[in-house]
PDB file of C-alpha atoms in Angstrom:
ATOM      1  CA  UNK I   1     -38.399  36.954  51.581  1.00 80.00           C
ATOM      2  CA  UNK I   2     -38.382  38.929  48.798  1.00 86.00           C
ATOM      3  CA  UNK I   3     -38.976  42.503  49.375  1.00 90.00           C
ATOM      4  CA  UNK I   4     -41.911  44.218  46.996  1.00 92.00           C
ATOM      5  CA  UNK I   5     -38.972  45.056  44.285  1.00 93.00           C
ATOM      6  CA  UNK I   6     -37.578  41.872  44.139  1.00 91.00           C
ATOM      7  CA  UNK I   7     -40.665  40.113  43.676  1.00 91.00           C
ATOM      8  CA  UNK I   8     -41.633  42.400  40.783  1.00 94.00           C
ATOM      9  CA  UNK I   9     -38.577  41.344  39.475  1.00 93.00           C
ATOM     10  CA  UNK I  10     -38.618  38.115  39.834  1.00 90.00           C
ATOM     11  CA  UNK I  11     -42.319  37.843  38.460  1.00 91.00           C
ATOM     12  CA  UNK I  12     -41.151  39.803  35.441  1.00 94.00           C
ATOM     13  CA  UNK I  13     -38.389  36.941  35.053  1.00 91.00           C
ATOM     14  CA  UNK I  14     -40.767  34.171  35.461  1.00 91.00           C
ATOM     15  CA  UNK I  15     -42.981  35.578  32.460  1.00 92.00           C
ATOM     16  CA  UNK I  16     -40.088  36.802  30.293  1.00 93.00           C
ATOM     17  CA  UNK I  17     -38.050  33.087  30.773  1.00 90.00           C
ATOM     18  CA  UNK I  18     -41.933  31.146  29.705  1.00 88.00           C
ATOM     19  CA  UNK I  19     -42.255  33.628  26.795  1.00 91.00           C
ATOM     20  CA  UNK I  20     -38.724  32.739  25.687  1.00 91.00           C
ATOM     21  CA  UNK I  21     -39.276  29.011  25.941  1.00 88.00           C
ATOM     22  CA  UNK I  22     -42.773  29.611  24.011  1.00 89.00           C
ATOM     23  CA  UNK I  23     -41.230  31.381  20.963  1.00 91.00           C
ATOM     24  CA  UNK I  24     -38.359  28.910  20.963  1.00 90.00           C
ATOM     25  CA  UNK I  25     -40.766  26.124  20.462  1.00 90.00           C
ATOM     26  CA  UNK I  26     -42.834  28.158  17.922  1.00 89.00           C
ATOM     27  CA  UNK I  27     -39.808  29.056  16.003  1.00 88.00           C
ATOM     28  CA  UNK I  28     -39.091  25.304  15.574  1.00 88.00           C
ATOM     29  CA  UNK I  29     -42.571  24.773  14.646  1.00 91.00           C
ATOM     30  CA  UNK I  30     -42.621  27.681  12.018  1.00 90.00           C
ATOM     31  CA  UNK I  31     -39.956  26.729  10.046  1.00 89.00           C
ATOM     32  CA  UNK I  32     -41.932  24.112   8.830  1.00 90.00           C
ATOM     33  CA  UNK I  33     -44.463  26.493   7.698  1.00 89.00           C
ATOM     34  CA  UNK I  34     -44.602  27.212   3.535  1.00 90.00           C
ATOM     35  CA  UNK I  35     -45.047  30.877   4.890  1.00 89.00           C
ATOM     36  CA  UNK I  36     -42.195  30.534   7.139  1.00 89.00           C
ATOM     37  CA  UNK I  37     -39.926  33.584   5.383  1.00 92.00           C
ATOM     38  CA  UNK I  38     -42.660  35.853   6.469  1.00 91.00           C
ATOM     39  CA  UNK I  39     -43.163  34.838   9.901  1.00 90.00           C
ATOM     40  CA  UNK I  40     -39.438  33.935  10.907  1.00 92.00           C
ATOM     41  CA  UNK I  41     -38.052  37.149  11.084  1.00 92.00           C
ATOM     42  CA  UNK I  42     -40.718  38.542  13.142  1.00 92.00           C
ATOM     43  CA  UNK I  43     -40.240  35.583  15.691  1.00 92.00           C
ATOM     44  CA  UNK I  44     -36.473  36.242  15.639  1.00 91.00           C
ATOM     45  CA  UNK I  45     -36.851  39.937  16.392  1.00 93.00           C
ATOM     46  CA  UNK I  46     -39.396  39.225  18.970  1.00 93.00           C
ATOM     47  CA  UNK I  47     -37.149  36.717  20.429  1.00 92.00           C
ATOM     48  CA  UNK I  48     -34.110  38.485  20.848  1.00 92.00           C
ATOM     49  CA  UNK I  49     -35.691  41.469  22.220  1.00 91.00           C
ATOM     50  CA  UNK I  50     -37.485  39.064  25.085  1.00 93.00           C
ATOM     51  CA  UNK I  51     -34.091  37.462  25.605  1.00 90.00           C
ATOM     52  CA  UNK I  52     -32.397  40.607  26.322  1.00 92.00           C
ATOM     53  CA  UNK I  53     -34.746  41.794  28.879  1.00 93.00           C
ATOM     54  CA  UNK I  54     -34.541  38.136  30.445  1.00 92.00           C
ATOM     55  CA  UNK I  55     -30.815  38.423  30.872  1.00 93.00           C
ATOM     56  CA  UNK I  56     -31.136  41.690  32.445  1.00 94.00           C
ATOM     57  CA  UNK I  57     -33.795  40.874  34.576  1.00 93.00           C
ATOM     58  CA  UNK I  58     -31.484  37.235  35.507  1.00 92.00           C
ATOM     59  CA  UNK I  59     -28.449  39.521  35.906  1.00 94.00           C
ATOM     60  CA  UNK I  60     -30.155  41.850  38.609  1.00 93.00           C
ATOM     61  CA  UNK I  61     -31.737  38.706  40.558  1.00 92.00           C
ATOM     62  CA  UNK I  62     -28.400  37.468  40.782  1.00 92.00           C
ATOM     63  CA  UNK I  63     -26.663  40.419  42.567  1.00 94.00           C
ATOM     64  CA  UNK I  64     -29.115  40.136  44.874  1.00 91.00           C
ATOM     65  CA  UNK I  65     -28.258  36.162  45.363  1.00 91.00           C
ATOM     66  CA  UNK I  66     -31.950  35.600  43.684  1.00 88.00           C
ATOM     67  CA  UNK I  67     -32.547  32.455  41.357  1.00 85.00           C
ATOM     68  CA  UNK I  68     -34.980  30.023  40.124  1.00 82.00           C
ATOM     69  CA  UNK I  69     -33.947  26.279  40.890  1.00 82.00           C
ATOM     70  CA  UNK I  70     -36.622  24.652  39.218  1.00 78.00           C
ATOM     71  CA  UNK I  71     -40.507  25.081  37.903  1.00 76.00           C
ATOM     72  CA  UNK I  72     -42.187  21.908  38.516  1.00 80.00           C
ATOM     73  CA  UNK I  73     -45.613  21.357  36.680  1.00 78.00           C
ATOM     74  CA  UNK I  74     -48.480  20.165  38.913  1.00 84.00           C
ATOM     75  CA  UNK I  75     -51.227  20.208  36.536  1.00 82.00           C
ATOM     76  CA  UNK I  76     -51.973  21.261  33.497  1.00 76.00           C
ATOM     77  CA  UNK I  77     -53.320  24.865  34.399  1.00 73.00           C
ATOM     78  CA  UNK I  78     -50.460  24.919  37.530  1.00 71.00           C
ATOM     79  CA  UNK I  79     -46.803  24.777  38.431  1.00 71.00           C
ATOM     80  CA  UNK I  80     -44.454  25.079  41.204  1.00 74.00           C
ATOM     81  CA  UNK I  81     -41.503  27.660  41.481  1.00 73.00           C
ATOM     82  CA  UNK I  82     -38.794  27.179  43.559  1.00 69.00           C
TER      83      UNK I  82
END
């Protein structure tokens, strides 16, 4: 069982993971836009900043031997985390 601090850190890690995945998807779509020269640097900086927080959170969780095994999509709006 996770203590409250580990639970908070894992929640942050999970949110950051979803944000990184979403930004990576957005980045590939934005490359095809006419105004990509405006948006790509913004997305790139945001992705780098979030990725750094993501790896820091992952490293802190790994110290406590906590890891994300699998995210399984249940329905359109729900997922199960293992």
